[in-house]
mmCIF file of C-alpha atoms in Angstrom:
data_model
loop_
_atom_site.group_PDB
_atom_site.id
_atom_site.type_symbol
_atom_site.label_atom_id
_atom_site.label_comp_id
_atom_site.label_asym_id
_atom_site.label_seq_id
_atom_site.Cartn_x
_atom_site.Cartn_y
_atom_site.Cartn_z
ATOM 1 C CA UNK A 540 103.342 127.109 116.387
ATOM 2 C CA UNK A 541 100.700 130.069 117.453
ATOM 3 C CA UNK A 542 98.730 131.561 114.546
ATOM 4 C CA UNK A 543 96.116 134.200 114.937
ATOM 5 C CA UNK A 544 92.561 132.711 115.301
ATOM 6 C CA UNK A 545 90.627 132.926 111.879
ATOM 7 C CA UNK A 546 86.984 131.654 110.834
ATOM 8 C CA UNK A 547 86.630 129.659 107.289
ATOM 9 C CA UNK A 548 89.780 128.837 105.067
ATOM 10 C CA UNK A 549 92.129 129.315 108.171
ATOM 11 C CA UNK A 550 90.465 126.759 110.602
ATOM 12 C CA UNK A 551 89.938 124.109 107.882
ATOM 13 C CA UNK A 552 93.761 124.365 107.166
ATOM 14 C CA UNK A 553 94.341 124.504 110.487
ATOM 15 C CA UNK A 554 92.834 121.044 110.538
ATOM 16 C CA UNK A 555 94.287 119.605 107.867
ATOM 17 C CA UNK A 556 97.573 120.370 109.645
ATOM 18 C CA UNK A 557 96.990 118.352 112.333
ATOM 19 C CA UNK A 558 96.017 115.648 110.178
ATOM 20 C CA UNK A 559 99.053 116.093 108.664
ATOM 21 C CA UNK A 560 101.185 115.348 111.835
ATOM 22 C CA UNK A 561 98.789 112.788 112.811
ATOM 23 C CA UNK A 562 99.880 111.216 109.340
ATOM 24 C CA UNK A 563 103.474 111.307 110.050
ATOM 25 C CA UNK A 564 103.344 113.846 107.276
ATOM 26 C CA UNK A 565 105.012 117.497 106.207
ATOM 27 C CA UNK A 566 105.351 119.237 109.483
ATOM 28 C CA UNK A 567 104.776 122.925 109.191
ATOM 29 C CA UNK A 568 107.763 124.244 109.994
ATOM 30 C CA UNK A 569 110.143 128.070 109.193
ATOM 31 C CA UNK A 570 110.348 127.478 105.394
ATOM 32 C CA UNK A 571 106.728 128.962 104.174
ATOM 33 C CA UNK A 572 104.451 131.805 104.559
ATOM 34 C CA UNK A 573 100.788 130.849 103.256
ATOM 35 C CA UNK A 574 99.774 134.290 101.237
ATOM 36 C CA UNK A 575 96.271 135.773 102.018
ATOM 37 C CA UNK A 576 93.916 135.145 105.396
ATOM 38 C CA UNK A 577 96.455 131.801 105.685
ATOM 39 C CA UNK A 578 99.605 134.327 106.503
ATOM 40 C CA UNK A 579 101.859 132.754 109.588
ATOM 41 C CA UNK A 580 100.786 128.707 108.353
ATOM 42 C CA UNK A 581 104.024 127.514 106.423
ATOM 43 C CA UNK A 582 104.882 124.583 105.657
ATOM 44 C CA UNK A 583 108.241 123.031 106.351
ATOM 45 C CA UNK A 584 110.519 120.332 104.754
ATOM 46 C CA UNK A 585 108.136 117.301 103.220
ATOM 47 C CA UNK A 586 110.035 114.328 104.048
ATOM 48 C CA UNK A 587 112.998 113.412 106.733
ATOM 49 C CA UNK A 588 114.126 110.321 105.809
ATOM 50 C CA UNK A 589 115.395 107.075 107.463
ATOM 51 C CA UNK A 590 116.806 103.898 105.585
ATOM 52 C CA UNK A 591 115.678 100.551 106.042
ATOM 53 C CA UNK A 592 117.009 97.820 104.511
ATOM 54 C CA UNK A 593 114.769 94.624 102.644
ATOM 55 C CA UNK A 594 114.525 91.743 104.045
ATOM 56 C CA UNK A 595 117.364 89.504 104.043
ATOM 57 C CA UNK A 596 118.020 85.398 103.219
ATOM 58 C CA UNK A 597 115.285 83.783 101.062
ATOM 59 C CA UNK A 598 114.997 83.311 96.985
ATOM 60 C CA UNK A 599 114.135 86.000 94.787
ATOM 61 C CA UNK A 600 110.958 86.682 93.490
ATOM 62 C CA UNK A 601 109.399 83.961 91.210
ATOM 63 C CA UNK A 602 109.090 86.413 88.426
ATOM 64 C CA UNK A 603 112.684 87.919 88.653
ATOM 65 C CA UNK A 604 111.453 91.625 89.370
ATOM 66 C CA UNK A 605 112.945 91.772 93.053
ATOM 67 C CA UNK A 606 115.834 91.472 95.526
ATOM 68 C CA UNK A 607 115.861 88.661 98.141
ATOM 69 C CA UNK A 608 113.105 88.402 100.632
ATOM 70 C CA UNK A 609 112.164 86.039 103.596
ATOM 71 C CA UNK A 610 110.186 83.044 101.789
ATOM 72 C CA UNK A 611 107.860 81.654 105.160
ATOM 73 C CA UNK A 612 106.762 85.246 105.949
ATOM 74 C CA UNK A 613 103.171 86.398 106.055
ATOM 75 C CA UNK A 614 104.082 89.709 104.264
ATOM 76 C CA UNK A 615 106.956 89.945 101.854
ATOM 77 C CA UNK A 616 108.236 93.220 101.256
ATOM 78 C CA UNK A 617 110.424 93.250 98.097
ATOM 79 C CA UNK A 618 112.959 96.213 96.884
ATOM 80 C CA UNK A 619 112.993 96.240 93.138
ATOM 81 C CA UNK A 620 116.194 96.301 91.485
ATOM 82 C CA UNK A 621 117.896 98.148 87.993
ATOM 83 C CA UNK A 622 115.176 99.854 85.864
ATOM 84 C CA UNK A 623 112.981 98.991 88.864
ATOM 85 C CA UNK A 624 114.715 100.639 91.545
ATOM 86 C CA UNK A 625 112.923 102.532 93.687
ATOM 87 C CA UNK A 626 109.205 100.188 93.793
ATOM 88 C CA UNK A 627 108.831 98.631 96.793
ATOM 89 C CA UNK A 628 105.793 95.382 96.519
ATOM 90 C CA UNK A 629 104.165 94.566 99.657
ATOM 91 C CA UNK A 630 103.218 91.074 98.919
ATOM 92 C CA UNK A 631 100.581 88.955 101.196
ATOM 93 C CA UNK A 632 101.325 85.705 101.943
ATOM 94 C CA UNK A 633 98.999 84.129 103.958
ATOM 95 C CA UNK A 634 97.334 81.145 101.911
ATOM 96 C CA UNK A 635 96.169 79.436 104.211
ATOM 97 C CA UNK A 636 93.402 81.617 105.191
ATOM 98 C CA UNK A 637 92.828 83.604 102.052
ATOM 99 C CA UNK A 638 95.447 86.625 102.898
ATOM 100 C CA UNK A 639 92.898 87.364 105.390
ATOM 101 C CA UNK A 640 94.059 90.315 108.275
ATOM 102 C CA UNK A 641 95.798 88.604 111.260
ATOM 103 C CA UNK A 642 97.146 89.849 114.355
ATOM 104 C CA UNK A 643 100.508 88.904 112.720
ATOM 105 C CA UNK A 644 99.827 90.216 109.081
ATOM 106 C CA UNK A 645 98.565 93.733 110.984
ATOM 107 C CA UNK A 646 101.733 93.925 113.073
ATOM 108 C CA UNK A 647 104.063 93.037 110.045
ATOM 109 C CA UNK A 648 102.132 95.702 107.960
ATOM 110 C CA UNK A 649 102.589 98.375 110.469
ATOM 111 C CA UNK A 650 105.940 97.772 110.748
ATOM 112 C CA UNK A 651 106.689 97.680 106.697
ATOM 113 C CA UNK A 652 104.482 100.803 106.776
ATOM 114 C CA UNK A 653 106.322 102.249 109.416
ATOM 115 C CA UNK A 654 109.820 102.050 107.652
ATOM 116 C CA UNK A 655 108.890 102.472 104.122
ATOM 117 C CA UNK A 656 107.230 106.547 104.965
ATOM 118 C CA UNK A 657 110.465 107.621 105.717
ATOM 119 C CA UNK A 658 112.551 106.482 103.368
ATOM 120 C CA UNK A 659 114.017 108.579 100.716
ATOM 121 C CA UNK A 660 114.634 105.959 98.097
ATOM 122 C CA UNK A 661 110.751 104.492 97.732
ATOM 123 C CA UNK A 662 109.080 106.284 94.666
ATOM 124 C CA UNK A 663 106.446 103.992 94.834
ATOM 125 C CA UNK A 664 104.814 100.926 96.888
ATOM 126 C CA UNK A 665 102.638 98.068 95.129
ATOM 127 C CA UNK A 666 100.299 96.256 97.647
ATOM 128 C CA UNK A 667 99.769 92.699 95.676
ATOM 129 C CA UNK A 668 99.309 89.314 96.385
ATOM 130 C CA UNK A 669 101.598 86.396 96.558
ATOM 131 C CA UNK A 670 98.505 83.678 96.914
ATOM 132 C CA UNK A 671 96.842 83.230 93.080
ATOM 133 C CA UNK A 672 93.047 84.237 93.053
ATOM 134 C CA UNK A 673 93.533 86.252 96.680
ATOM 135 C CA UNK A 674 93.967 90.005 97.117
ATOM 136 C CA UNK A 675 92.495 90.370 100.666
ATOM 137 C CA UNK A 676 89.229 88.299 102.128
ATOM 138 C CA UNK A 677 89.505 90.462 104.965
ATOM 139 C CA UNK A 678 89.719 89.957 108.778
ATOM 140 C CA UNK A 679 90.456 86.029 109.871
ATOM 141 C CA UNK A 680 87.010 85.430 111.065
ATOM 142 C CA UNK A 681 88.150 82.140 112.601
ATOM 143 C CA UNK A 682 90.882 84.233 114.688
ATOM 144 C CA UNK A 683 88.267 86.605 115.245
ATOM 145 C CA UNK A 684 85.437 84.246 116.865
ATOM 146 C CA UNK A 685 87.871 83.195 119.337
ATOM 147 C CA UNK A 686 88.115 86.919 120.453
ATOM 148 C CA UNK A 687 86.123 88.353 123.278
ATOM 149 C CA UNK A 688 83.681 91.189 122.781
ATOM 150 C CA UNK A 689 86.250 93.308 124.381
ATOM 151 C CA UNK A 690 88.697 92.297 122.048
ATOM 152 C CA UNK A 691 87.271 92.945 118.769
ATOM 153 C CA UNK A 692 86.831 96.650 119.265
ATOM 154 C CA UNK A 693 91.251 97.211 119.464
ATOM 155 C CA UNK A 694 91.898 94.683 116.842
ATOM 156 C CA UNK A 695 89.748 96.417 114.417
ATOM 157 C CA UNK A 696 91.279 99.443 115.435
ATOM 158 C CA UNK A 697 94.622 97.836 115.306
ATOM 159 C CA UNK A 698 93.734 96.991 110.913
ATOM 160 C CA UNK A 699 92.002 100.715 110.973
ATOM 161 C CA UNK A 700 95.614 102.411 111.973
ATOM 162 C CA UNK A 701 97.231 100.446 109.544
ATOM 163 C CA UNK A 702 94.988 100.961 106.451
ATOM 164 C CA UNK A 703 95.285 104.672 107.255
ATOM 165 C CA UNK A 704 99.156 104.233 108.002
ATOM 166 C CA UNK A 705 99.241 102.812 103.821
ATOM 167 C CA UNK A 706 96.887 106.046 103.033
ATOM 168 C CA UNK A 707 99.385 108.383 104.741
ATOM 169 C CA UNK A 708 102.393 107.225 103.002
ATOM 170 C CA UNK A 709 104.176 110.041 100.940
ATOM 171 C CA UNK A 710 104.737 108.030 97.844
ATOM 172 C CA UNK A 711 102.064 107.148 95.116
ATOM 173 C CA UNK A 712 100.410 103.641 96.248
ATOM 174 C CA UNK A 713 98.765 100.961 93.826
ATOM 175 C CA UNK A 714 96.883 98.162 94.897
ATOM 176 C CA UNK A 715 96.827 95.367 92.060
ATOM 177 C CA UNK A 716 93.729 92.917 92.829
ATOM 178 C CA UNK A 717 94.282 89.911 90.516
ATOM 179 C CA UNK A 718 91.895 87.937 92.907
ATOM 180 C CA UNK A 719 89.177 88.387 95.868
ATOM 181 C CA UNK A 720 89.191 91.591 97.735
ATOM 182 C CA UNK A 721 86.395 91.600 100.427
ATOM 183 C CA UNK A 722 85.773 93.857 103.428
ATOM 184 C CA UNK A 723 88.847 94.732 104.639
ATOM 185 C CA UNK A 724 90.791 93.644 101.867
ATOM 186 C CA UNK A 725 88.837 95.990 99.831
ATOM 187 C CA UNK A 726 88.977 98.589 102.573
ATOM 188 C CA UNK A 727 93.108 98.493 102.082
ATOM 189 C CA UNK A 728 93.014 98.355 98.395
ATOM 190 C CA UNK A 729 90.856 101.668 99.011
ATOM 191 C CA UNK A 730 93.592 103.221 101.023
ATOM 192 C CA UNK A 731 95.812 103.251 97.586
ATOM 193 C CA UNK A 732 96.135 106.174 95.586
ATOM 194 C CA UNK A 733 95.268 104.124 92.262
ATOM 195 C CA UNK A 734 93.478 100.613 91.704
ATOM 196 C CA UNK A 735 94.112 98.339 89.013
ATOM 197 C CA UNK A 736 92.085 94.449 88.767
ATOM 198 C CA UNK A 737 91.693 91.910 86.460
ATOM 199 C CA UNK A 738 88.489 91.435 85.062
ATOM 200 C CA UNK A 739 88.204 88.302 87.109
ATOM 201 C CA UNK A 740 88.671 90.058 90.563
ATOM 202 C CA UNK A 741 85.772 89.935 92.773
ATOM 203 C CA UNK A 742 85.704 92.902 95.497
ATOM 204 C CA UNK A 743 83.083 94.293 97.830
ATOM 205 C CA UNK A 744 82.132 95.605 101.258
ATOM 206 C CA UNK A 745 80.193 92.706 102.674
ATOM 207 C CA UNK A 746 80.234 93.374 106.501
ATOM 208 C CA UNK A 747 76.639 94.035 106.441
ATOM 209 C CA UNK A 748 76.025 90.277 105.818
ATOM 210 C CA UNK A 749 77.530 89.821 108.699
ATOM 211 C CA UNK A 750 75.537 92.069 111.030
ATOM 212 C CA UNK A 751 78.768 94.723 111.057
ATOM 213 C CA UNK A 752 79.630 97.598 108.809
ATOM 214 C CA UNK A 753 83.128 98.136 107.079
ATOM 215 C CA UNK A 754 85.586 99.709 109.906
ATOM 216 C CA UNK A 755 88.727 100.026 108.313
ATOM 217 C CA UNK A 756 87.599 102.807 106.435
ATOM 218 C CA UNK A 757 85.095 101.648 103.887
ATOM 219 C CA UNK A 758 82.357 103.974 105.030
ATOM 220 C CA UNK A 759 84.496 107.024 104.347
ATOM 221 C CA UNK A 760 86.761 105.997 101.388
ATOM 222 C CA UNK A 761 84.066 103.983 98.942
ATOM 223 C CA UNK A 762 81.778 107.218 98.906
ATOM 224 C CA UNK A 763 84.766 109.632 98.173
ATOM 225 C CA UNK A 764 85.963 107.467 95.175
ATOM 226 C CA UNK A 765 82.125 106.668 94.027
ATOM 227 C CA UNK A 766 79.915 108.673 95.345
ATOM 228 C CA UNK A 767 77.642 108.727 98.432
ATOM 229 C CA UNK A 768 74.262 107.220 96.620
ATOM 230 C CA UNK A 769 76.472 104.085 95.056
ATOM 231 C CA UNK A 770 78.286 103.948 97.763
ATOM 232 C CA UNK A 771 75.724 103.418 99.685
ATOM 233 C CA UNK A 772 73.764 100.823 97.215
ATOM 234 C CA UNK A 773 76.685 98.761 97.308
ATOM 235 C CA UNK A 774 77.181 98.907 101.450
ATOM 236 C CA UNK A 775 73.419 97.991 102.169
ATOM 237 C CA UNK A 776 73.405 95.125 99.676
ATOM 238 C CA UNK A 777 76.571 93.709 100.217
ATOM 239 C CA UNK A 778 77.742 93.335 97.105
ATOM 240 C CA UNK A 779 79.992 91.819 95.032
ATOM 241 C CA UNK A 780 81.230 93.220 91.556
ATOM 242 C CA UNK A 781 83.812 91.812 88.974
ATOM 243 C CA UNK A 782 86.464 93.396 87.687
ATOM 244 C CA UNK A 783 84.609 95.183 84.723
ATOM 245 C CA UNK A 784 82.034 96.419 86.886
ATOM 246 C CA UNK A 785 84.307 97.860 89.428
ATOM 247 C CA UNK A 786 85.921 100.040 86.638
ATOM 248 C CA UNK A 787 82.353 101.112 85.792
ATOM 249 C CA UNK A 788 81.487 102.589 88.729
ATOM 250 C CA UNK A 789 84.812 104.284 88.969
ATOM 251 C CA UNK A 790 86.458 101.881 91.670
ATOM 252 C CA UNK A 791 89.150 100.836 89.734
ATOM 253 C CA UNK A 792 91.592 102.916 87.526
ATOM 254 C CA UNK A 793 92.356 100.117 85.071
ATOM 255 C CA UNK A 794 91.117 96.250 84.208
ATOM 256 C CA UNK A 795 92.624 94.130 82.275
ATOM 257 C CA UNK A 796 91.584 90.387 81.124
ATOM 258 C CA UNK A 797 93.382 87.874 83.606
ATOM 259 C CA UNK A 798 96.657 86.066 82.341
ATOM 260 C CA UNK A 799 98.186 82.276 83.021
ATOM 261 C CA UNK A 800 100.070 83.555 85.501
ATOM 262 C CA UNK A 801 97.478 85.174 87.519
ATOM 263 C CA UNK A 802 99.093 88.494 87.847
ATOM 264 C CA UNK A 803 97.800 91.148 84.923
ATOM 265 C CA UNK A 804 96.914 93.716 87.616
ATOM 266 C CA UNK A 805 100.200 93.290 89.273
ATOM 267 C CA UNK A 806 101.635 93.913 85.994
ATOM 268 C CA UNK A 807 99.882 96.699 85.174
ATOM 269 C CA UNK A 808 100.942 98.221 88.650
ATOM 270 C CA UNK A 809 104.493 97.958 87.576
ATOM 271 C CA UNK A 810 103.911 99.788 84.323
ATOM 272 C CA UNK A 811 102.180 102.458 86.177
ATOM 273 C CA UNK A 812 104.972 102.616 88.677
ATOM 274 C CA UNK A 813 107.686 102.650 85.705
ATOM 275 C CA UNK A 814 105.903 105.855 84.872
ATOM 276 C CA UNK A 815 106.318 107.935 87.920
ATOM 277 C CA UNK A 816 109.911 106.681 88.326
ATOM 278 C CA UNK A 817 111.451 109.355 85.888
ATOM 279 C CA UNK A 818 109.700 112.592 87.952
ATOM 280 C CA UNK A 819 110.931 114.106 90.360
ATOM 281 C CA UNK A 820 110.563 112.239 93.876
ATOM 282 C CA UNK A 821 110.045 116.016 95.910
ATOM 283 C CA UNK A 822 107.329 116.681 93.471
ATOM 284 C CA UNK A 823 105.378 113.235 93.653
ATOM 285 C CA UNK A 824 105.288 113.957 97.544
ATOM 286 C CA UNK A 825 104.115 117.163 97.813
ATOM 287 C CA UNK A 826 101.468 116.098 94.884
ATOM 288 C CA UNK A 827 99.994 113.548 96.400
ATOM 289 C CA UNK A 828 100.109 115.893 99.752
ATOM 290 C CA UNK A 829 98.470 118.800 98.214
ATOM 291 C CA UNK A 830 95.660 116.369 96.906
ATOM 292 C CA UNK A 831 94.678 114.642 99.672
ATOM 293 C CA UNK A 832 95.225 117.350 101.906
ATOM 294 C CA UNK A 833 92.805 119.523 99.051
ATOM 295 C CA UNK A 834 89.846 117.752 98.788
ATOM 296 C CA UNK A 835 89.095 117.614 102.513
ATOM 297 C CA UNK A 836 89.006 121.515 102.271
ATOM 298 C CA UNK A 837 87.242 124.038 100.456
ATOM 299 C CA UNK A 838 88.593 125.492 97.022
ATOM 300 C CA UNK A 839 89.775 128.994 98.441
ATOM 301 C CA UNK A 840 92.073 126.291 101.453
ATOM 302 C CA UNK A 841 92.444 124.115 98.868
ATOM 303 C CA UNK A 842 94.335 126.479 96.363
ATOM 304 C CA UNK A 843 96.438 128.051 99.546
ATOM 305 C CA UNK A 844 97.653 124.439 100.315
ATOM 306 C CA UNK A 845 98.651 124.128 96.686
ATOM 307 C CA UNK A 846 100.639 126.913 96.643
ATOM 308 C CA UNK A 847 101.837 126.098 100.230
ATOM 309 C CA UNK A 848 103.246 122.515 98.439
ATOM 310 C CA UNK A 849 104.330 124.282 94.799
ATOM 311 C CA UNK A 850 106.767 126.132 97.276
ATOM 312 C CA UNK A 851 108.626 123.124 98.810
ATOM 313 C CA UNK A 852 109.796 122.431 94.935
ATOM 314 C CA UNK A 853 111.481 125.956 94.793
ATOM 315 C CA UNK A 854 114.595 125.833 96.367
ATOM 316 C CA UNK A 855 115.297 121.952 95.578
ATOM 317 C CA UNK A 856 118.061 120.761 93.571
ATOM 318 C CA UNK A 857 115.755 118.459 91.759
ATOM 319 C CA UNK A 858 114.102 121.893 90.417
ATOM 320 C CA UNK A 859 117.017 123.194 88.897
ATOM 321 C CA UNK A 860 118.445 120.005 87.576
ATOM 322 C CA UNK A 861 114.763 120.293 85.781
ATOM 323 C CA UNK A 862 115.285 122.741 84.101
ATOM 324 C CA UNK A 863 119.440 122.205 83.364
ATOM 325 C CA UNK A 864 118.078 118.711 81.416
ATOM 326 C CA UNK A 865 115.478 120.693 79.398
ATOM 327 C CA UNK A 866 117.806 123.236 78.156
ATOM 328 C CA UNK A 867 120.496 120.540 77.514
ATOM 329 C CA UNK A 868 117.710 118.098 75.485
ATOM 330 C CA UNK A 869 118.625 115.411 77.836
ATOM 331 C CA UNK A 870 116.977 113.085 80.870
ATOM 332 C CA UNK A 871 116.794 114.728 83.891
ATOM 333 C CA UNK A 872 118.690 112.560 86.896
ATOM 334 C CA UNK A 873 116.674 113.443 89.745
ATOM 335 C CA UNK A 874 118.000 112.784 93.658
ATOM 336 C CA UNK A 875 114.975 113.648 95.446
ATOM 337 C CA UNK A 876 116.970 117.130 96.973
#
């Protein structure tokens, strides 16, 4: 789509736009006239969707909360059922080597990833872990010494694209870390919208131990959720911080005290998710799009890109039915429409 050429607001919305494609995001399409300097950007339909089904064969989930899923599987995606319907848990399963990133676990990700940001019926995706004490530890190091120089370069890349595939996805994300989430592990729990941990989770960037720096995103996303200065404390040292001190700093949303089970964050995450499950699925998306999309702008781009996303609620169903279950004193049903 041509657009005049404009200094300022239009050229940093102009940007974010083709981080939005890049994203596999809202294309800007015949539906939306910015107001202002922004005239001729709109912004077209937010999400086209495409079904994929969970996995089938398997038991169901330990805890009762899911459908069937494939039991030997490195990543086990699981569709939540009844009051639960609509949470999708992506559930690493790699005990063996601490749920650490393998070439398998990236390519299963990508693929889960891949399916899950176009369908209509996710409202929300928990990233958790199957293996008690484990969130993440990161990249496979023993996979990775037997790679070649040239070969570490892609296969970072490789976990890179993923992580920012899970940061791109429409829906609100929450990564529960009930156990050790270190470099990469902590770069993907980063890439959530909302962190939750139990005060016995251990997390930190630590690729500076290791003569590397965090490349999965760390470097950008710890200083945007912290700040730059702490950010950069905790990069240069390496370190390590608890559960309580991770909500200190701001790293964490919520912590709560670790249970027998090994999976108070996880529970948490579904509480939170319970809570966005009654809103309207249109309005979550273009939420979370006018957010992200926001803060990488200035206010005046900022405000036109809200406005831009208030105008994709408009002319939905979901809108109306709004406003049919208020004046009736009764629960809206929302279709995402």
């Amino acid at each position: 789509m041509a657009a005049a050429a404009a200094p300022g607001a239009l050229g940093a919305w102009q940007a974010g736009r083709a981080r939005l494609v890049a994203a596999g995001c809202a294309p800007l399409g015949p539906r939306w006239t910015l107001p202002g300097s922004l005239t001729g950007q709109r912004l077209g339909p937010a999400i086209r969707a495409r079904g994929w089904a969970p996995a089938a064969g398997g038991l169901p989930s330990r805890r009762g909360y899911s459908s069937e899923v494939k039991t030997d599987d490195e990543l086990r995606v699981r569709y939540l059922e009844e009051e639960n319907r609509g949470i999708v848990v992506l559930g690493i399963n790699r005990a063996h080597a601490k749920n650490s990133f393998s070439k398998n676990l990236v390519k299963m990700l990508s693929k889960a990833v891949d399916a899950l940001k176009s369908d209509k019926k996710v409202r929300t995706v928990i990233v958790r872990s199957e293996v008690p004490g484990i969130f993440c530890a990161g990249a496979d190091l023993k996979e990775r010494v037997k790679m070649s120089s040239s070969e570490v370069g892609p296969f970072v890349s490789k976990i890179r694209a993923v992580i920012n595939e899970i940061a791109n996805l429409p829906v609100p994300t929450i990564a529960a870390l009930d156990g050790l989430a270190l470099g990469g592990g902590l770069e993907l729990a980063l890439a959530c919208d909302i962190r939750v941990a139990a005060s016995s989770a251990k997390m930190g960037l630590v690729e500076t131990k290791l003569a590397i720096i965090p490349g999965g995103g760390g470097t950008q996303r710890l200083p945007r959720a912290i700040g730059m200065s702490l950010a950069k404390e905790l990069i240069f040292s390496a370190r390590v911080l608890d559960g309580q001190e991770a909500k200190a700093v701001g790293l964490v949303s919520h912590v709560l005290e670790q249970n027998q089970e090994g999976d108070a964050a996880y529970r948490k995450a579904l509480d939170l998710a319970r809570e966005f499950l009654p809103q309207g699925p249109v309005a979550m998306r273009v939420a979370k799009l006018a957010i992200n999309q926001g803060m990488e702008v200035d206010l005046v781009t900022g405000l036109a890109i809200e406005e831009a996303c208030y105008a994709q609620t408009i002319p939905t169903k979901d809108r109306l039915e709004g406003l049919l279950a208020f004046k009736e004193k009764r629960s809206p049903r929302y279709k995402g429409e």
